Structures are given as structure tokens and as C-alpha cells.
Short mmCIF file of C-alpha atoms in Angstrom, two decimals:
data_model
loop_
_atom_site.label_atom_id
_atom_site.label_comp_id
_atom_site.label_asym_id
_atom_site.label_seq_id
_atom_site.Cartn_x
_atom_site.Cartn_y
_atom_site.Cartn_z
CA MET A 1 93.97 7.60 -78.29
CA LYS A 2 97.74 7.91 -78.73
CA TRP A 3 97.92 11.41 -77.31
CA HIS A 4 96.08 10.29 -74.17
CA CYS A 5 98.71 7.54 -73.32
CA THR A 6 101.35 10.44 -74.02
CA ALA A 7 99.73 12.64 -71.72
CA LEU A 8 99.20 10.03 -69.00
CA PHE A 9 102.85 8.95 -69.29
CA VAL A 10 104.09 12.49 -68.72
CA LEU A 11 101.65 12.99 -65.90
CA LEU A 12 102.94 9.87 -64.18
CA ALA A 13 106.60 10.75 -64.76
CA THR A 14 106.00 14.18 -63.42
CA ALA A 15 104.32 12.91 -60.40
CA ALA A 16 107.18 10.34 -59.74
CA VAL A 17 109.86 13.11 -59.89
CA CYS A 18 107.73 15.20 -57.51
CA ALA A 19 107.49 12.35 -55.15
CA THR A 20 111.09 11.79 -55.11
CA VAL A 21 112.08 15.30 -54.72
CA ALA A 22 109.61 15.63 -51.81
CA ALA A 23 111.04 12.45 -50.24
CA GLU A 24 114.65 13.63 -50.52
CA SER A 25 113.83 17.13 -49.31
CA THR A 26 112.55 15.63 -46.05
CA LYS A 27 115.90 14.37 -45.10
CA LYS A 28 117.55 17.77 -44.94
CA ASN A 29 116.99 20.66 -42.49
CA ILE A 30 115.74 18.56 -39.87
CA PRO A 31 116.70 19.60 -36.49
CA GLY A 32 118.38 16.70 -34.38
CA THR A 33 121.45 14.93 -33.37
CA ILE A 34 123.59 12.70 -35.66
CA ARG A 35 126.38 10.29 -35.25
CA VAL A 36 129.62 11.22 -37.04
CA TYR A 37 133.31 10.24 -36.95
CA SER A 38 135.64 12.79 -35.24
CA VAL A 39 139.33 12.47 -36.55
CA GLU A 40 140.62 14.58 -33.47
CA LYS A 41 138.78 12.18 -31.01
CA LYS A 42 139.57 9.10 -32.98
CA GLY A 43 135.99 7.88 -32.68
CA TYR A 44 132.34 8.38 -33.09
CA ILE A 45 130.46 11.28 -31.44
CA MET A 46 126.99 12.64 -31.44
CA THR A 47 126.66 16.24 -32.84
CA ASP A 48 123.70 18.55 -33.49
CA LYS A 49 122.68 19.37 -36.85
CA VAL A 50 123.37 22.92 -38.04
CA ILE A 51 120.48 24.79 -39.57
CA LYS A 52 120.69 28.51 -40.68
CA SER A 53 118.90 30.72 -42.92
CA ASP A 54 120.43 31.98 -46.27
CA ASP A 55 121.12 35.39 -44.67
CA GLU A 56 122.94 33.74 -41.64
CA TRP A 57 125.18 31.69 -44.14
CA LYS A 58 125.98 34.84 -46.23
CA LYS A 59 127.50 36.57 -43.18
CA LEU A 60 129.74 33.45 -42.46
CA LEU A 61 130.75 32.48 -46.13
CA THR A 62 132.47 34.17 -48.98
CA ALA A 63 130.20 34.61 -52.01
CA GLU A 64 131.73 31.70 -53.86
CA GLN A 65 131.35 29.40 -50.64
CA PHE A 66 127.75 30.48 -50.40
CA ARG A 67 127.18 29.94 -54.13
CA VAL A 68 128.57 26.39 -54.18
CA THR A 69 127.57 24.93 -50.83
CA ARG A 70 124.12 26.49 -50.39
CA LYS A 71 123.06 26.98 -54.00
CA LYS A 72 124.67 23.76 -55.33
CA GLY A 73 127.10 25.51 -57.63
CA ALA A 74 130.34 24.16 -59.00
CA GLU A 75 133.83 25.95 -59.28
CA THR A 76 136.13 26.10 -62.24
CA ALA A 77 138.37 23.05 -62.74
CA PHE A 78 142.11 23.55 -62.15
CA ALA A 79 141.46 27.13 -60.56
CA ASN A 80 140.52 26.25 -57.17
CA GLU A 81 142.25 26.06 -53.89
CA TYR A 82 142.77 22.22 -53.32
CA TRP A 83 142.85 20.39 -56.50
CA ASN A 84 146.77 20.27 -56.35
CA ASN A 85 147.15 20.22 -52.69
CA HIS A 86 149.56 17.46 -51.64
CA GLN A 87 149.93 18.36 -47.68
CA LYS A 88 148.88 15.91 -45.14
CA GLY A 89 145.68 16.65 -43.17
CA ILE A 90 141.77 16.62 -43.00
CA TYR A 91 139.50 18.28 -45.18
CA GLN A 92 136.40 19.73 -43.25
CA CYS A 93 133.12 21.18 -44.36
CA VAL A 94 133.64 24.95 -44.68
CA CYS A 95 130.23 25.47 -43.32
CA CYS A 96 130.21 23.61 -40.20
CA GLY A 97 133.76 22.20 -39.56
CA LEU A 98 132.56 18.43 -39.85
CA ASP A 99 135.46 16.09 -40.82
CA LEU A 100 134.94 14.88 -44.41
CA PHE A 101 138.04 13.49 -46.10
CA SER A 102 141.59 12.67 -45.33
CA SER A 103 144.49 13.50 -47.51
CA ASP A 104 145.28 9.78 -47.25
CA THR A 105 142.42 9.02 -49.60
CA LYS A 106 143.09 11.87 -51.90
CA PHE A 107 144.33 11.20 -55.50
CA ASP A 108 144.82 13.07 -58.84
CA SER A 109 141.76 12.35 -60.97
CA GLY A 110 142.86 14.52 -63.73
CA THR A 111 139.51 16.45 -63.41
CA GLY A 112 140.89 19.63 -61.72
CA TRP A 113 138.87 19.10 -58.59
CA PRO A 114 140.12 17.66 -55.25
CA SER A 115 139.00 13.81 -55.51
CA TYR A 116 139.01 11.15 -52.74
CA THR A 117 138.27 7.47 -52.72
CA ALA A 118 136.41 7.57 -49.42
CA PRO A 119 135.22 9.88 -46.61
CA VAL A 120 136.60 9.67 -43.10
CA ALA A 121 133.53 7.40 -42.31
CA PRO A 122 130.40 6.71 -44.26
CA GLU A 123 128.32 8.69 -41.85
CA ASN A 124 130.36 11.93 -42.35
CA VAL A 125 128.66 12.32 -45.91
CA ARG A 126 125.09 11.92 -47.20
CA THR A 127 124.11 11.39 -50.79
CA ALA A 128 121.16 12.32 -52.85
CA ASN A 129 119.95 11.96 -56.54
CA ASP A 130 120.89 15.13 -58.51
CA ARG A 131 118.72 15.46 -61.44
CA SER A 132 120.16 18.69 -62.78
CA LEU A 133 121.82 19.07 -66.36
CA PHE A 134 119.46 16.62 -67.83
CA THR A 135 121.10 13.65 -66.23
CA VAL A 136 120.92 11.81 -62.78
CA ARG A 137 124.18 12.01 -60.73
CA THR A 138 124.79 11.42 -57.02
CA GLU A 139 125.32 14.51 -55.03
CA VAL A 140 127.46 14.41 -52.03
CA LEU A 141 126.21 16.58 -49.02
CA CYS A 142 127.23 17.27 -45.42
CA PRO A 143 125.02 15.37 -43.18
CA ARG A 144 125.35 17.95 -40.34
CA CYS A 145 124.58 21.13 -42.30
CA ASP A 146 123.33 20.03 -45.72
CA ALA A 147 126.14 21.97 -47.60
CA HIS A 148 126.48 20.81 -51.33
CA LEU A 149 130.01 19.30 -51.45
CA GLY A 150 130.33 17.87 -54.92
CA HIS A 151 129.41 14.47 -56.68
CA LEU A 152 130.25 10.90 -56.33
CA PHE A 153 131.20 8.74 -59.36
CA ASN A 154 132.11 5.11 -59.71
CA ASP A 155 135.13 5.53 -61.88
CA GLY A 156 137.70 5.85 -58.92
CA PRO A 157 140.92 3.97 -58.22
CA PRO A 158 141.13 0.87 -55.93
CA PRO A 159 140.36 -0.11 -53.21
CA THR A 160 136.87 1.52 -53.42
CA GLY A 161 136.45 2.12 -57.22
CA MET A 162 134.81 5.54 -56.11
CA ARG A 163 135.58 9.12 -56.84
CA TYR A 164 134.22 11.83 -54.49
CA CYS A 165 134.84 14.72 -56.69
CA MET A 166 134.54 17.74 -54.43
CA ASN A 167 134.50 21.43 -54.72
CA SER A 168 137.39 23.48 -52.91
CA ALA A 169 134.84 26.08 -51.93
CA SER A 170 132.99 23.57 -50.02
CA LEU A 171 136.02 22.57 -47.80
CA LYS A 172 138.47 23.80 -45.26
CA PHE A 173 141.92 22.14 -45.10
CA VAL A 174 143.41 21.54 -41.62
CA LYS A 175 147.04 20.55 -41.92
CA GLY A 176 148.05 17.45 -40.17
CA LYS A 177 150.59 17.53 -37.21
#
């Protein structure tokens, strides 16, 4: 009888994970229009989602950018382009150009990856559960093209207490004027 309970538990747990993954996957790659904040226009705009095949992304991105943004990779700490960038400007999605983070919210987290306390607007990022590496983390994605950007942690400094730990390979820096 004991093994029946164990088997039932494993079956129910597997079904729950599959249902969650299916629900989360329905949020991405759906054509349509989304509302996001534009730093240049200093306000909200409507923009079309960007949907491309892997072959199309490979033509537009470097191998590292593709691995990180489209295959949910991570780059090496302290050996990436923006972890130590102190210039003023905006960090955009390398895939679609959406404004993501301002240098005003960037801080040195000591992790070796660029970290921010908040996006330029809540609508300019999307989160999902990440169950890789035998744990549950909060993945941060671009809401316009579904690029993997990094992860969100609740160990950041005030005022938000959040740490958006991003991959430089998923970002494009536009220097402020």
C-alpha cells in the first residue's frame, strides 16, 4: 500500500508541474500588441510583439546572445560587458530594442552581473517560474520578444529590496545624452 501512495504522489506532482509549464508557455509567443513605457517618448506606447524563428534570431544575434536570450543561458560573472559599466543611459533588450532598465537603478551587487533595483516600468519586463537547477527561481523575460534576460531576487537594496540580475548578452546599452 505504501508504494501506491508514493506512486500516486509522484504522478500528481508530475501532473502539477506539467500543468504549470503549459500555463506559463501560453503566455509567450502570442502575436498581439502590448503596452510598454518608452523612455524616449516619456510615456506609454502600444507596440507589437516580436516573434521570430530560431533561424531568424541566429541571423540577428551573436552566438552568445542567442544562447543566453533564446536558450536561457547565462554568461560568466565578472567577464561580461556591462557588469562594471557606470555610464548614464538606458539598457534595452538586445533582441527587440525594448527599454528595460535605467542606469539610475543600477547598483553593484557584487555578483559580477549587471543588477538593477527596478525596470523602467513594471510592464517592460515579465516574470515566470524557472524550475531549472533543482530549485525555483524567478526568471525575467522581455515581454515584447520573450528573450531570457536573467533572474529576479528579493535581496536588493532599498527602495525596492529587489535585485534584477541580468545577463549583459541580453542587453544593449544606449548612452544618455
